[in-house]
Coordinates of N, CA and C in Angstrom, one line a residue:
M1 N 100.0 113.5 107.6 CA 98.6 113.7 107.6 C 98.2 114.4 108.9
P2 N 97.2 115.3 108.8 CA 96.8 115.9 110.0 C 96.1 114.9 111.0
A3 N 96.1 115.3 112.2 CA 95.5 114.4 113.2 C 94.1 114.2 113.0
N4 N 93.4 115.2 112.4 CA 91.9 115.0 112.2 C 91.6 114.3 110.9
A5 N 92.5 113.8 110.1 CA 92.3 113.1 108.9 C 91.7 111.7 109.3
E6 N 90.7 111.3 108.6 CA 90.1 110.0 108.9 C 89.6 109.3 107.6
I7 N 89.8 108.1 107.5 CA 89.3 107.3 106.4 C 88.4 106.2 106.9
R8 N 87.2 106.0 106.3 CA 86.3 105.0 106.7 C 85.7 104.3 105.5
F9 N 85.4 103.1 105.6 CA 84.7 102.4 104.5 C 83.3 102.8 104.4
T10 N 82.8 103.0 103.2 CA 81.3 103.2 103.0 C 80.7 102.0 102.4
S11 N 81.4 101.2 101.8 CA 80.9 99.9 101.2 C 82.0 98.8 101.4
P12 N 81.7 97.8 102.0 CA 80.4 97.4 102.5 C 80.0 98.2 103.8
A13 N 78.7 98.4 104.0 CA 78.3 99.2 105.1 C 78.6 98.5 106.5
E14 N 78.7 97.2 106.5 CA 78.9 96.5 107.8 C 80.4 96.2 107.9
S15 N 80.9 96.0 109.1 CA 82.4 95.7 109.2 C 82.6 94.2 108.9
E16 N 81.6 93.4 108.9 CA 81.7 92.0 108.5 C 80.7 91.7 107.4
T17 N 81.1 91.0 106.4 CA 80.2 90.7 105.3 C 80.6 89.4 104.7
V18 N 79.6 88.7 104.0 CA 79.9 87.5 103.3 C 79.6 87.6 101.8
V19 N 80.5 87.1 101.0 CA 80.3 87.1 99.6 C 80.3 85.7 99.1
T20 N 79.5 85.4 98.0 CA 79.4 84.1 97.5 C 79.9 83.9 96.1
E21 N 80.4 85.0 95.5 CA 80.9 84.9 94.2 C 82.4 85.3 94.1
G22 N 83.0 85.6 95.2 CA 84.5 85.9 95.2 C 84.8 87.3 94.8
V23 N 83.8 88.2 94.8 CA 84.0 89.6 94.3 C 83.4 90.5 95.4
I24 N 84.1 91.6 95.7 CA 83.5 92.6 96.6 C 83.9 94.0 96.1
N25 N 82.9 94.9 96.2 CA 83.1 96.3 95.9 C 83.4 97.1 97.1
L26 N 84.6 97.5 97.3 CA 85.0 98.3 98.5 C 85.0 99.8 98.1
A27 N 84.5 100.6 99.0 CA 84.5 102.1 98.7 C 84.8 102.7 100.1
W28 N 85.5 103.9 100.0 CA 85.8 104.6 101.3 C 85.7 106.1 101.0
E29 N 85.6 106.8 102.2 CA 85.6 108.3 102.1 C 86.7 108.8 103.1
A30 N 87.2 109.9 102.8 CA 88.2 110.5 103.6 C 87.8 111.9 104.1
T31 N 88.1 112.2 105.3 CA 87.8 113.5 105.8 C 89.1 114.2 106.2
G32 N 89.2 115.5 106.3 CA 90.4 116.2 106.6 C 91.1 116.5 105.4
D33 N 92.4 116.8 105.5 CA 93.2 117.2 104.4 C 93.7 116.0 103.6
Q34 N 93.0 115.6 102.6 CA 93.3 114.4 101.8 C 93.6 114.8 100.3
E35 N 93.7 116.1 100.1 CA 94.0 116.5 98.7 C 95.3 115.9 98.2
S36 N 95.3 115.6 96.9 CA 96.4 115.0 96.2 C 97.0 113.7 96.9
A37 N 96.2 113.1 97.7 CA 96.6 111.8 98.3 C 96.3 110.7 97.4
V38 N 97.1 109.6 97.5 CA 96.8 108.4 96.9 C 96.4 107.4 98.1
F39 N 95.6 106.4 97.8 CA 95.1 105.5 98.8 C 95.7 104.2 98.6
E40 N 96.0 103.5 99.7 CA 96.5 102.2 99.7 C 95.5 101.3 100.4
L41 N 95.1 100.3 99.6 CA 94.1 99.3 100.1 C 94.9 98.0 100.4
Q42 N 94.9 97.6 101.7 CA 95.7 96.4 102.1 C 94.8 95.3 102.4
E43 N 95.2 94.1 102.0 CA 94.4 92.9 102.3 C 95.3 91.9 103.1
S44 N 94.7 91.2 104.0 CA 95.4 90.2 104.8 C 94.5 89.1 105.1
S45 N 95.1 87.9 105.3 CA 94.3 86.7 105.7 C 94.2 86.7 107.2
A46 N 94.9 87.6 107.9 CA 94.8 87.6 109.4 C 94.4 89.0 109.9
A47 N 93.6 89.0 110.9 CA 93.0 90.3 111.4 C 94.1 91.3 111.9
A48 N 95.3 90.8 112.3 CA 96.3 91.6 112.9 C 97.2 92.2 111.7
F49 N 96.9 91.8 110.5 CA 97.7 92.3 109.3 C 99.2 92.1 109.5
P50 N 99.6 90.9 109.8 CA 101.1 90.7 109.8 C 101.7 90.8 108.4
E51 N 102.9 91.3 108.3 CA 103.5 91.6 107.0 C 103.5 90.4 106.1
E52 N 103.8 89.2 106.6 CA 103.9 88.0 105.8 C 102.6 87.5 105.2
K53 N 101.5 88.0 105.8 CA 100.2 87.6 105.3 C 99.4 88.8 104.7
S54 N 100.0 89.9 104.4 CA 99.4 91.1 103.9 C 100.0 91.5 102.6
R55 N 99.1 92.2 101.8 CA 99.6 92.7 100.5 C 98.8 93.9 100.2
I56 N 99.4 94.9 99.4 CA 98.6 96.0 98.9 C 97.9 95.6 97.7
R57 N 96.5 95.7 97.7 CA 95.7 95.3 96.6 C 95.4 96.4 95.6
Y58 N 95.5 97.7 96.1 CA 95.3 98.8 95.3 C 96.1 100.0 95.8
R59 N 96.7 100.8 94.9 CA 97.3 102.0 95.2 C 97.0 103.0 94.1
G60 N 96.3 104.1 94.5 CA 95.9 105.1 93.5 C 95.0 106.1 94.1
P61 N 94.5 107.0 93.2 CA 93.7 108.2 93.7 C 92.2 107.8 93.9
D62 N 91.7 106.7 93.4 CA 90.3 106.4 93.5 C 89.9 106.1 94.9
R63 N 88.6 106.3 95.2 CA 88.1 106.1 96.5 C 87.2 104.8 96.5
G64 N 87.7 103.8 95.8 CA 87.0 102.5 95.8 C 87.8 101.6 94.9
S65 N 87.5 100.3 95.1 CA 88.2 99.3 94.3 C 87.3 98.0 94.3
V66 N 87.3 97.3 93.2 CA 86.7 96.0 93.1 C 87.7 95.0 93.3
V67 N 87.5 94.1 94.3 CA 88.5 93.0 94.5 C 87.8 91.7 94.0
S68 N 88.4 91.0 93.1 CA 87.8 89.8 92.6 C 88.8 88.6 92.7
G69 N 88.3 87.4 92.4 CA 89.2 86.3 92.5 C 89.6 85.9 93.9
M70 N 88.7 86.2 94.9 CA 89.0 85.9 96.3 C 88.9 84.4 96.6
A71 N 89.9 83.9 97.2 CA 89.9 82.5 97.6 C 88.9 82.3 98.7
E72 N 88.4 81.1 98.9 CA 87.5 80.8 99.9 C 88.1 81.0 101.3
G73 N 87.4 81.7 102.2 CA 87.9 81.9 103.5 C 87.8 83.4 103.9
G74 N 88.5 83.8 105.0 CA 88.4 85.1 105.5 C 89.4 86.1 104.9
H75 N 89.0 87.3 104.6 CA 89.9 88.4 104.1 C 89.6 89.6 104.9
H76 N 90.7 90.3 105.2 CA 90.6 91.5 106.0 C 91.1 92.7 105.1
F77 N 90.4 93.8 105.1 CA 90.9 94.9 104.3 C 90.9 96.2 105.2
R78 N 91.9 97.1 104.9 CA 91.9 98.4 105.5 C 92.6 99.3 104.5
V79 N 92.4 100.6 104.7 CA 92.8 101.6 103.7 C 93.5 102.8 104.4
R80 N 94.4 103.4 103.8 CA 95.0 104.7 104.3 C 95.3 105.6 103.2
A81 N 95.5 106.9 103.5 CA 95.9 107.9 102.5 C 97.4 108.1 102.6
V82 N 98.1 108.3 101.5 CA 99.5 108.6 101.5 C 99.7 109.8 100.6
K83 N 100.3 110.8 101.2 CA 100.6 112.1 100.5 C 101.8 111.9 99.6
A84 N 102.0 112.9 98.7 CA 103.2 112.9 97.8 C 104.5 112.9 98.6
D85 N 104.5 113.5 99.8 CA 105.8 113.5 100.5 C 106.0 112.2 101.3
G86 N 105.1 111.3 101.2 CA 105.3 110.0 101.9 C 104.6 109.8 103.2
T87 N 104.1 110.9 103.7 CA 103.4 110.8 105.0 C 102.1 110.1 104.8
A88 N 101.8 109.2 105.8 CA 100.6 108.4 105.6 C 99.6 108.7 106.8
S89 N 98.3 108.5 106.5 CA 97.3 108.6 107.6 C 97.3 107.3 108.4
E90 N 96.6 107.3 109.4 CA 96.4 106.0 110.1 C 95.5 105.1 109.3
W91 N 95.7 103.8 109.5 CA 94.8 102.8 108.7 C 93.4 103.0 109.2
S92 N 92.5 102.7 108.3 CA 91.0 102.8 108.6 C 90.7 101.6 109.5
A93 N 89.5 101.6 110.1 CA 89.1 100.4 110.8 C 88.9 99.3 109.7
P94 N 89.3 98.1 110.1 CA 89.3 97.0 109.1 C 87.9 96.5 108.8
V95 N 87.7 95.9 107.6 CA 86.5 95.3 107.2 C 86.9 93.8 107.0
H96 N 86.0 92.9 107.5 CA 86.2 91.5 107.4 C 85.2 90.9 106.3
V97 N 85.8 90.3 105.3 CA 84.9 89.7 104.2 C 85.2 88.2 104.2
E98 N 84.1 87.4 104.3 CA 84.2 86.0 104.3 C 83.7 85.5 102.9
A99 N 84.5 84.9 102.2 CA 84.2 84.3 100.8 C 83.8 82.9 101.0
R100 N 82.5 82.6 100.6 CA 82.0 81.2 100.7 C 81.5 80.8 99.3
Y101 N 81.7 79.6 99.0 CA 81.3 79.0 97.7 C 80.4 77.8 97.9
I102 N 79.8 77.3 96.8 CA 79.0 76.1 96.9 C 79.9 75.0 97.3
P103 N 79.5 74.1 98.2 CA 80.3 72.9 98.5 C 80.7 72.1 97.3
K104 N 81.9 71.6 97.3 CA 82.4 70.8 96.1 C 81.5 69.6 95.9
E105 N 81.0 69.0 96.9 CA 80.1 67.8 96.8 C 78.9 68.2 96.0
K106 N 78.3 69.3 96.3 CA 77.1 69.8 95.5 C 77.4 70.1 94.1
V107 N 78.6 70.7 93.8 CA 79.0 71.0 92.4 C 79.1 69.7 91.7
V108 N 79.8 68.7 92.3 CA 80.0 67.4 91.6 C 78.6 66.7 91.3
W109 N 77.7 66.8 92.3 CA 76.4 66.2 92.1 C 75.7 66.9 91.0
L110 N 75.7 68.2 91.0 CA 75.0 69.0 89.9 C 75.6 68.7 88.5
L111 N 76.9 68.6 88.4 CA 77.5 68.3 87.1 C 77.2 66.9 86.7
S112 N 77.1 66.0 87.6 CA 76.8 64.6 87.3 C 75.4 64.5 86.8
M113 N 74.4 65.2 87.4 CA 73.0 65.1 87.0 C 72.9 65.8 85.6
G114 N 73.6 66.8 85.4 CA 73.7 67.5 84.0 C 74.2 66.5 83.0
G115 N 75.3 65.8 83.3 CA 75.8 64.8 82.4 C 74.8 63.7 82.1
L116 N 74.1 63.2 83.1 CA 73.1 62.2 82.9 C 72.0 62.7 81.9
V117 N 71.5 63.9 82.2 CA 70.5 64.5 81.3 C 71.0 64.6 79.9
F118 N 72.2 65.0 79.7 CA 72.8 65.2 78.4 C 72.9 63.8 77.7
V119 N 73.4 62.8 78.3 CA 73.4 61.4 77.7 C 72.0 60.9 77.4
A120 N 71.1 61.1 78.3 CA 69.7 60.6 78.0 C 69.1 61.4 76.8
T121 N 69.4 62.6 76.7 CA 68.9 63.4 75.6 C 69.5 62.9 74.3
L122 N 70.8 62.7 74.3 CA 71.5 62.2 73.1 C 70.9 60.8 72.7
T123 N 70.7 60.0 73.7 CA 70.2 58.6 73.4 C 68.8 58.7 72.8
A124 N 68.0 59.5 73.3 CA 66.6 59.7 72.7 C 66.7 60.2 71.3
L125 N 67.5 61.2 71.1 CA 67.7 61.8 69.7 C 68.1 60.7 68.7
F126 N 69.2 60.0 69.1 CA 69.7 59.0 68.1 C 68.7 57.8 67.9
A127 N 68.1 57.4 69.0 CA 67.1 56.3 68.9 C 66.0 56.8 68.0
G128 N 65.5 58.0 68.1 CA 64.4 58.5 67.2 C 64.9 58.6 65.8
H129 N 66.1 59.1 65.6 CA 66.7 59.2 64.3 C 66.8 57.8 63.6
F130 N 67.3 56.9 64.3 CA 67.5 55.5 63.7 C 66.2 54.9 63.4
R131 N 65.2 55.1 64.2 CA 63.9 54.5 64.0 C 63.2 55.1 62.7
S132 N 63.4 56.4 62.6 CA 62.9 57.1 61.4 C 63.6 56.6 60.1
L133 N 64.8 56.3 60.2 CA 65.6 55.8 59.0 C 65.1 54.4 58.6
S134 N 64.8 53.6 59.6 CA 64.4 52.2 59.3 C 62.9 52.1 59.0
G135 N 62.2 53.2 59.0 CA 60.8 53.2 58.7 C 59.9 52.8 59.8
K136 N 60.4 52.5 61.0 CA 59.6 52.1 62.1 C 59.2 53.3 62.9
E137 N 58.0 53.3 63.3 CA 57.5 54.4 64.1 C 57.3 53.9 65.6
M138 N 57.4 54.8 66.4 CA 57.3 54.5 67.9 C 55.8 54.2 68.2
E139 N 55.5 53.2 68.9 CA 54.2 52.8 69.2 C 53.8 53.3 70.6

């Protein structure tokens, strides 16, 4: 890759962002001689991108990728161009994405309340049905 080749993220616009649904749309642009290059998008749980905590999430010609199914916690992404002869550009500046979800206690509470409403609704329906069968009306 030429020394003037540069790749930078265009989405997200900030170098640090928070997602609450486990999905992020990453997009990048390349300057310099990037014709016929494929791009490698690398993800790591550590900012230093150690090999044992990193993996290639995308390799191809597109200048963007949707990453889904993100576990709760921090995720670091960077991208580079790789030419057909194997030469690679420098990695882009990394983007840090923090995936946060609803606390488990809140989920359990909401599901419990939904269950109680469901049981109360069924009870009211059956009680009304049995009263109508026996000829008794509600007073």
